[in-house]
Tab-separated table of C-alpha atoms in Angstrom:
chain	number	residue	atom	x	y	z
A	56	MET	CA	-57.264	58.267	-26.806
A	57	LYS	CA	-58.581	60.941	-24.459
A	58	HIS	CA	-59.299	60.741	-20.709
A	59	THR	CA	-60.570	63.254	-18.173
A	60	TYR	CA	-59.158	63.345	-14.640
A	61	LYS	CA	-59.887	65.277	-11.473
A	62	ILE	CA	-57.096	67.574	-10.189
A	63	THR	CA	-57.009	68.881	-6.609
A	64	GLY	CA	-54.665	71.349	-4.927
A	65	MET	CA	-54.650	74.070	-7.615
A	66	THR	CA	-55.284	77.634	-6.386
A	67	CYS	CA	-54.034	79.886	-9.200
A	68	ASN	CA	-53.075	79.963	-12.862
A	69	GLY	CA	-49.473	79.255	-11.908
A	70	CYS	CA	-50.610	75.992	-10.330
A	71	ARG	CA	-52.561	75.156	-13.470
A	72	SER	CA	-49.491	75.778	-15.662
A	73	HIS	CA	-47.268	73.664	-13.407
A	74	VAL	CA	-49.690	70.722	-13.492
A	75	GLU	CA	-50.116	70.997	-17.238
A	76	LYS	CA	-46.368	71.064	-17.814
A	77	SER	CA	-45.720	68.102	-15.494
A	78	LEU	CA	-48.369	65.949	-17.144
A	79	ASN	CA	-47.092	66.828	-20.616
A	80	GLU	CA	-43.685	65.392	-19.673
A	81	VAL	CA	-45.129	61.905	-19.147
A	82	ASN	CA	-43.971	59.605	-21.932
A	83	GLY	CA	-46.821	58.800	-24.311
A	84	VAL	CA	-48.849	61.953	-23.646
A	85	THR	CA	-49.616	63.985	-26.776
A	86	LYS	CA	-51.601	66.859	-25.270
A	87	VAL	CA	-52.784	68.076	-21.850
A	88	SER	CA	-55.417	70.707	-21.160
A	89	VAL	CA	-56.008	71.703	-17.515
A	90	ASP	CA	-59.078	73.702	-16.450
A	91	LEU	CA	-58.546	75.585	-13.181
A	92	ASN	CA	-62.237	76.335	-12.566
A	93	LYS	CA	-63.465	72.788	-13.193
A	94	GLU	CA	-60.364	71.273	-11.547
A	95	GLU	CA	-60.069	68.906	-14.475
A	96	ALA	CA	-57.350	67.715	-16.829
A	97	VAL	CA	-58.119	66.382	-20.283
A	98	ILE	CA	-55.199	64.204	-21.409
A	99	GLU	CA	-54.694	62.857	-24.896
A	100	MET	CA	-52.365	59.870	-25.235
A	101	LYS	CA	-51.159	57.410	-27.858
A	102	GLU	CA	-52.193	54.439	-25.715
A	103	HIS	CA	-53.596	53.968	-22.238
A	104	ILE	CA	-51.360	55.291	-19.459
A	105	SER	CA	-52.002	54.178	-15.890
A	106	LEU	CA	-53.007	56.734	-13.307
A	107	GLU	CA	-49.949	55.897	-11.202
A	108	ARG	CA	-47.628	57.342	-13.842
A	109	PHE	CA	-49.428	60.663	-13.690
A	110	GLU	CA	-49.241	60.520	-9.898
A	111	ARG	CA	-45.490	60.026	-10.144
A	112	ALA	CA	-45.247	63.095	-12.376
A	113	LEU	CA	-46.971	65.197	-9.696
A	114	GLU	CA	-45.151	63.542	-6.792
A	115	GLY	CA	-43.584	65.987	-4.358
A	116	SER	CA	-46.163	68.701	-5.019
A	117	ASN	CA	-49.495	69.501	-3.390
A	118	TYR	CA	-51.441	68.456	-6.465
A	119	ASN	CA	-53.326	65.190	-6.768
A	120	ILE	CA	-54.785	63.514	-9.825
A	121	MET	CA	-57.639	61.029	-9.654
A	122	MET	CA	-60.484	59.540	-11.609
A	123	PRO	CA	-63.795	61.425	-11.391
A	124	GLY	CA	-65.114	59.591	-8.302
A	125	ASN	CA	-68.731	60.627	-8.648
A	126	THR	CA	-68.960	59.199	-12.151
A	127	GLU	CA	-67.559	55.835	-11.066
A	128	GLN	CA	-69.833	55.527	-8.070
A	129	SER	CA	-72.989	56.609	-9.880
A	130	ALA	CA	-72.440	54.022	-12.564
A	131	GLY	CA	-71.906	51.395	-9.881
A	132	GLN	CA	-68.628	50.351	-11.474
A	133	LEU	CA	-65.378	49.325	-9.829
A	134	MET	CA	-61.907	50.328	-10.890
A	135	LYS	CA	-59.630	47.399	-11.675
A	136	HIS	CA	-55.842	47.625	-12.015
A	137	SER	CA	-53.091	45.051	-12.535
A	138	TYR	CA	-49.741	45.300	-10.751
A	139	LYS	CA	-46.506	43.334	-10.668
A	140	ILE	CA	-45.521	41.686	-7.373
A	141	THR	CA	-41.925	40.695	-6.559
A	142	GLY	CA	-40.546	38.649	-3.662
A	143	MET	CA	-43.055	35.762	-3.775
A	144	THR	CA	-41.578	32.243	-3.820
A	145	CYS	CA	-44.408	29.940	-2.704
A	146	ASN	CA	-48.154	29.729	-2.219
A	147	GLY	CA	-47.731	30.924	1.355
A	148	CYS	CA	-46.184	34.134	0.019
A	149	ARG	CA	-49.065	34.506	-2.428
A	150	SER	CA	-51.650	34.101	0.338
A	151	HIS	CA	-49.827	36.589	2.562
A	152	VAL	CA	-49.685	39.228	-0.189
A	153	GLU	CA	-53.320	38.657	-1.159
A	154	GLU	CA	-54.537	38.959	2.440
A	155	THR	CA	-52.465	42.106	2.972
A	156	LEU	CA	-53.767	43.837	-0.151
A	157	ASN	CA	-57.347	42.954	0.782
A	158	THR	CA	-56.929	44.759	4.119
A	159	VAL	CA	-56.211	48.088	2.410
A	160	SER	CA	-59.121	50.485	2.844
A	161	GLY	CA	-61.067	50.917	-0.390
A	162	VAL	CA	-60.064	47.569	-1.883
A	163	VAL	CA	-63.045	45.421	-2.854
A	164	ASN	CA	-61.072	42.390	-3.989
A	165	ALA	CA	-57.421	41.507	-4.590
A	166	ALA	CA	-56.432	38.360	-6.496
A	167	VAL	CA	-52.744	37.398	-6.703
A	168	ASN	CA	-51.275	35.042	-9.307
A	169	LEU	CA	-48.024	33.422	-8.134
A	170	GLU	CA	-46.901	32.104	-11.527
A	171	LYS	CA	-47.340	35.439	-13.293
A	172	GLY	CA	-46.244	37.474	-10.273
A	173	GLU	CA	-49.265	39.711	-10.710
A	174	ALA	CA	-52.034	41.170	-8.570
A	175	GLU	CA	-55.393	42.268	-9.935
A	176	ILE	CA	-57.040	44.726	-7.553
A	177	SER	CA	-60.622	45.975	-7.710
A	178	MET	CA	-61.281	49.213	-5.823
A	179	LYS	CA	-64.090	51.687	-5.267
A	180	GLU	CA	-61.869	54.622	-6.170
A	181	HIS	CA	-58.258	54.998	-7.135
A	182	ILE	CA	-55.704	54.083	-4.454
A	183	LYS	CA	-52.122	55.261	-4.731
A	184	LEU	CA	-49.418	52.687	-5.311
A	185	ASP	CA	-47.568	53.908	-2.210
A	186	VAL	CA	-50.506	52.805	-0.044
A	187	PHE	CA	-50.186	49.210	-1.253
A	188	GLU	CA	-46.396	49.281	-0.880
A	189	LYS	CA	-46.680	50.586	2.687
A	190	ALA	CA	-49.176	47.847	3.584
A	191	LEU	CA	-46.840	45.124	2.276
A	192	GLN	CA	-43.916	46.518	4.273
A	193	GLU	CA	-45.927	46.823	7.499
A	194	HIS	CA	-47.238	43.245	7.298
A	195	GLY	CA	-43.770	41.695	7.023
A	196	GLY	CA	-41.865	40.026	4.221
A	197	ASN	CA	-39.919	41.662	1.431
A	198	TYR	CA	-42.624	41.934	-1.188
A	199	HIS	CA	-42.897	44.871	-3.556
A	200	ILE	CA	-45.712	46.097	-5.767
A	201	MET	CA	-45.121	48.114	-8.910
A	202	LEU	CA	-46.529	48.981	-12.281
A	203	PRO	CA	-45.912	46.385	-15.012
A	204	GLY	CA	-43.687	48.706	-17.016
A	205	GLU	CA	-41.442	49.485	-14.061
A	206	GLU	CA	-40.528	45.913	-13.109
A	207	GLN	CA	-37.732	45.378	-15.606
A	208	ALA	CA	-36.076	48.712	-14.920
A	209	LYS	CA	-36.231	48.206	-11.159
A	210	HIS	CA	-34.769	44.707	-11.308
A	211	LYS	CA	-32.023	45.912	-13.601
A	212	HIS	CA	-31.150	48.658	-11.158
A	213	GLN	CA	-31.064	46.197	-8.258
A	214	SER	CA	-28.822	43.787	-10.099
A	215	GLU	CA	-26.416	46.584	-10.982
A	216	ASP	CA	-26.223	47.582	-7.328
A	217	LYS	CA	-26.026	44.121	-5.744
A	218	THR	CA	-24.570	41.608	-8.151
A	219	PRO	CA	-20.915	41.001	-7.275
A	220	LYS	CA	-18.158	41.407	-9.778
A	221	GLY	CA	-16.533	38.055	-10.349
A	222	LYS	CA	-17.478	34.485	-9.566
A	223	GLY	CA	-18.076	33.482	-5.948
A	224	THR	CA	-16.825	36.697	-4.345
A	225	GLY	CA	-18.573	36.944	-0.998
A	226	THR	CA	-22.160	37.976	-1.753
A	227	TRP	CA	-24.735	35.670	-0.181
A	228	TYR	CA	-28.491	35.257	-0.550
A	229	CYS	CA	-31.315	32.938	0.494
A	230	PRO	CA	-32.089	30.327	-2.211
A	231	MET	CA	-35.785	30.657	-1.304
A	232	HIS	CA	-35.618	34.449	-1.890
A	233	CYS	CA	-37.561	35.040	1.340
A	234	GLU	CA	-36.382	38.648	1.323
A	235	GLY	CA	-36.556	39.194	-2.408
A	236	GLU	CA	-33.283	40.518	-3.815
A	237	LYS	CA	-31.638	41.156	-0.437
A	238	THR	CA	-28.025	39.976	-0.141
A	239	TYR	CA	-25.468	39.589	2.649
A	240	ASP	CA	-21.722	40.075	2.776
A	241	LYS	CA	-21.002	36.926	4.804
A	242	PRO	CA	-22.350	33.356	5.099
A	243	GLY	CA	-24.999	32.494	7.655
A	244	ASP	CA	-28.677	31.612	7.949
A	245	CYS	CA	-31.688	33.253	6.326
A	246	PRO	CA	-33.410	35.338	9.059
A	247	VAL	CA	-36.815	34.342	7.636
A	248	CYS	CA	-36.735	30.603	6.799
A	249	GLY	CA	-33.447	29.613	8.474
A	250	MET	CA	-31.853	27.974	5.424
A	251	ASP	CA	-28.135	28.331	4.774
A	252	LEU	CA	-27.310	31.350	2.648
A	253	VAL	CA	-25.577	30.453	-0.619
A	254	GLU	CA	-22.946	32.428	-2.437
A	255	GLN	CA	-24.096	34.372	-5.454
A	256	MET	CA	-22.323	33.513	-8.683
A	257	ASP	CA	-21.438	35.829	-11.539
A	258	LEU	CA	-23.372	34.228	-14.366
A	259	SER	CA	-21.815	36.545	-16.943
A	260	SER	CA	-18.515	34.673	-16.697
A	261	PRO	CA	-18.324	31.229	-18.323
A	262	SER	CA	-18.565	28.203	-16.043
A	263	SER	CA	-15.477	26.104	-15.611
A	264	GLU	CA	-15.521	22.835	-17.477
A	265	GLY	CA	-16.914	20.088	-15.263
A	266	ASP	CA	-18.864	22.414	-12.932
A	267	GLU	CA	-22.120	20.906	-11.703
A	268	TYR	CA	-25.093	22.585	-10.050
A	269	THR	CA	-27.705	21.062	-7.767
A	270	CYS	CA	-30.786	22.035	-5.757
A	271	PRO	CA	-30.338	22.472	-1.960
A	272	MET	CA	-33.726	20.796	-1.425
A	273	HIS	CA	-33.480	18.140	-4.170
A	274	PRO	CA	-29.860	16.905	-4.447
A	275	GLU	CA	-30.869	14.383	-7.106
A	276	ILE	CA	-31.210	17.319	-9.533
A	277	ILE	CA	-27.809	17.880	-11.173
A	278	LYS	CA	-27.150	20.173	-14.131
A	279	ASP	CA	-24.017	21.451	-15.836
A	280	GLU	CA	-25.105	25.099	-15.772
A	281	PRO	CA	-26.876	27.480	-13.354
A	282	GLY	CA	-30.657	27.705	-13.436
A	283	ASP	CA	-33.798	26.804	-11.494
A	284	CYS	CA	-34.792	23.497	-9.918
A	285	PRO	CA	-37.489	21.863	-12.090
A	286	ILE	CA	-39.187	20.533	-8.936
A	287	CYS	CA	-39.344	23.474	-6.514
A	288	GLY	CA	-38.015	26.371	-8.581
A	289	MET	CA	-35.141	27.232	-6.224
A	290	ASP	CA	-31.865	28.542	-7.605
A	291	LEU	CA	-29.353	25.790	-8.335
A	292	VAL	CA	-26.087	26.145	-6.421
A	293	PRO	CA	-22.608	24.745	-7.157
A	294	LYS	CA	-22.445	21.057	-6.242
A	295	GLU	CA	-18.936	21.580	-4.922
A	296	PRO	CA	-18.884	25.032	-3.294
A	297	GLN	CA	-15.703	27.040	-3.282
A	298	LYS	CA	-13.574	25.828	-0.385
A	299	SER	CA	-12.515	29.350	0.507
A	300	ALA	CA	-16.129	30.255	1.236
A	301	GLU	CA	-17.438	27.036	2.811
A	302	GLU	CA	-14.415	25.627	4.642
A	303	LYS	CA	-14.972	27.586	7.845
A	304	GLY	CA	-18.649	26.650	8.082
A	305	TYR	CA	-17.903	23.005	7.322
A	306	LYS	CA	-15.288	22.748	10.072
A	307	THR	CA	-17.654	24.329	12.596
A	308	LEU	CA	-20.457	21.902	11.741
A	309	LEU	CA	-18.086	18.928	11.842
A	310	LYS	CA	-16.861	19.975	15.283
A	311	LYS	CA	-20.439	20.258	16.562
A	312	PHE	CA	-21.280	16.875	15.080
A	313	TRP	CA	-18.529	15.057	16.973
A	314	ILE	CA	-19.382	16.888	20.193
A	315	ALA	CA	-23.010	15.805	19.791
A	316	VAL	CA	-21.935	12.196	19.176
A	317	ALA	CA	-19.636	12.198	22.208
A	318	PHE	CA	-22.383	13.366	24.577
A	319	THR	CA	-25.303	11.520	22.966
A	320	LEU	CA	-23.725	8.056	22.872
A	321	PRO	CA	-23.567	7.726	26.700
A	322	ILE	CA	-27.199	8.900	26.922
A	323	PHE	CA	-28.163	6.213	24.415
A	324	LEU	CA	-26.340	3.483	26.349
A	325	ILE	CA	-27.845	4.533	29.688
A	326	ALA	CA	-31.356	4.712	28.228
A	327	MET	CA	-31.094	1.358	26.439
A	328	SER	CA	-29.724	-0.368	29.537
A	329	GLU	CA	-33.249	-0.292	30.962
A	330	MET	CA	-34.134	-2.977	28.414
A	331	ILE	CA	-31.704	-5.384	30.124
A	332	PRO	CA	-33.237	-7.549	32.887
A	333	ASP	CA	-31.801	-6.700	36.314
A	334	ASN	CA	-30.188	-3.603	34.876
A	335	PRO	CA	-26.518	-3.697	35.949
A	336	MET	CA	-26.352	0.105	35.816
A	337	TYR	CA	-28.469	0.278	38.972
A	338	ASP	CA	-25.701	-1.528	40.845
A	339	LEU	CA	-23.545	1.539	40.283
A	340	ALA	CA	-26.116	4.242	41.022
A	341	ASP	CA	-29.824	4.790	41.568
A	342	MET	CA	-32.125	5.672	38.632
A	343	LYS	CA	-32.483	9.260	39.874
A	344	ILE	CA	-28.720	9.695	39.666
A	345	TRP	CA	-28.638	8.317	36.118
A	346	ASN	CA	-31.472	10.674	35.154
A	347	TRP	CA	-29.454	13.666	36.315
A	348	ILE	CA	-26.383	12.359	34.486
A	349	GLN	CA	-28.382	12.081	31.258
A	350	PHE	CA	-29.746	15.586	31.812
A	351	GLY	CA	-26.235	16.974	32.236
A	352	LEU	CA	-24.971	15.160	29.139
A	353	SER	CA	-27.857	16.547	27.069
A	354	LEU	CA	-27.107	20.206	27.834
A	355	PRO	CA	-24.088	20.600	25.483
A	356	VAL	CA	-26.001	18.795	22.736
A	357	VAL	CA	-29.135	20.934	22.987
A	358	PHE	CA	-27.625	24.331	23.785
A	359	TYR	CA	-24.478	24.142	21.661
A	360	ALA	CA	-24.191	21.384	19.071
A	361	THR	CA	-27.782	21.546	17.792
A	362	TRP	CA	-28.859	24.984	18.987
A	363	MET	CA	-28.860	26.339	15.414
A	364	PHE	CA	-31.843	24.102	14.593
A	365	PHE	CA	-33.885	25.624	17.407
A	366	GLU	CA	-32.888	29.135	16.316
A	367	ARG	CA	-34.017	28.413	12.775
A	368	ALA	CA	-37.230	26.808	14.019
A	369	TYR	CA	-37.994	29.907	16.086
A	370	ARG	CA	-37.422	32.194	13.095
A	371	SER	CA	-39.606	30.031	10.859
A	372	ILE	CA	-42.464	30.169	13.394
A	373	LYS	CA	-42.005	33.886	14.042
A	374	THR	CA	-42.194	34.708	10.328
A	375	TRP	CA	-44.733	31.897	9.697
A	376	ASN	CA	-42.506	30.356	7.014
A	377	LEU	CA	-42.915	26.795	8.314
A	378	ASN	CA	-40.355	24.307	7.018
A	379	MET	CA	-38.250	21.303	8.036
A	380	PHE	CA	-36.518	23.319	10.776
A	381	THR	CA	-39.948	23.890	12.341
A	382	LEU	CA	-40.522	20.129	12.440
A	383	ILE	CA	-37.077	19.394	13.897
A	384	GLY	CA	-37.249	22.182	16.473
A	385	ILE	CA	-40.724	21.334	17.750
A	386	GLY	CA	-40.173	17.564	17.728
A	387	ALA	CA	-36.811	17.565	19.503
A	388	GLY	CA	-37.661	20.511	21.757
A	389	VAL	CA	-40.922	19.054	23.068
A	390	ALA	CA	-39.259	15.680	23.700
A	391	TRP	CA	-36.430	17.278	25.700
A	392	ILE	CA	-38.765	19.519	27.726
A	393	PHE	CA	-41.056	16.561	28.470
A	394	SER	CA	-38.084	14.508	29.716
A	395	VAL	CA	-36.816	17.304	31.972
A	396	PHE	CA	-40.308	17.906	33.367
A	397	GLY	CA	-40.739	14.189	34.052
A	398	MET	CA	-37.396	14.098	35.869
A	399	LEU	CA	-38.210	17.109	38.073
A	400	PHE	CA	-41.819	16.095	38.766
A	401	PRO	CA	-41.904	12.275	38.543
A	402	ASN	CA	-45.214	11.954	40.426
A	403	PHE	CA	-47.043	14.220	37.991
A	404	PHE	CA	-47.522	11.443	35.434
A	405	PRO	CA	-49.517	8.221	36.071
A	406	ASP	CA	-47.747	4.896	36.580
A	407	GLN	CA	-48.483	3.854	33.001
A	408	PHE	CA	-45.896	6.411	31.877
A	409	LYS	CA	-43.128	4.704	33.850
A	410	THR	CA	-40.746	2.083	32.446
A	411	GLU	CA	-40.979	-0.314	35.405
A	412	TRP	CA	-44.788	-0.476	35.037
A	413	LEU	CA	-44.486	-1.486	31.380
A	414	MET	CA	-41.878	-4.154	32.128
A	415	GLY	CA	-43.810	-5.476	35.123
């Protein structure tokens, strides 16, 4: 198989020799012949080698290799390349990647397949892989684009760097993989979707007898070994997390729960008392006073006990990864703001909004 490429940046025979030597070192190349005057390289290879691999061979120099642009344009043909995409977990990710790649100058059409993790890009002339990678980084998310042959090696390198030694030893990740292979050294929330980070397990060590794994989103799924959820594809996590890792978080959440109950129960009783004829609460204080009492009781609930839900909702909206936290944050937040506004500006709303009008 023989292909001819355009070479730019050569000014002397030394440049020609350097380019020829660099291209000859690419695996699969059998012979390279570079013509300084024509600025061309004729490359013979056992099987087709993508242009990106030749670009990598010349990376760091002032030489560039490309397809003969005039030939492509005169024939009215488009170049089409396939790439591997990592970091996608849902159709929203796929749409984001596809839209981003289509914004790159020179791209005619980009089609992304979520199941295969592939992108097929049609372009007027060759575009360097770094241009696509830069576009994905600038538009947010932790998506990466690479040549098909490089995916396995890159993932292997990442796992060697990031996978903890031993089972349940303090390395945490988002089960939705919102940031690809990114890990954390302590528990917390995913900065993208807001879900609880889960501890990464060392799958090379055998599971203890009786261990069970479940899906964070579908607890009805229970398996006796690690894997993926058959419903949503998320990583299964231990059904009974290691106490040493989860105990602190559990105690904090339990404390917030009881604080929320303690302050919410009086609000509930005051609010429901309006359903009683001749409300006895009004014998103790006027409605305006009770409104301010309810407002004061709600502050610890909103700004301490349940504040994490609003934080996660904000992150999900900011990153446009809408989820259940978005629903909770907007629903509860709008209701609380509406109540405070109604208390501060009671005459703003018509009488039909008031309780005494409905009961009258």
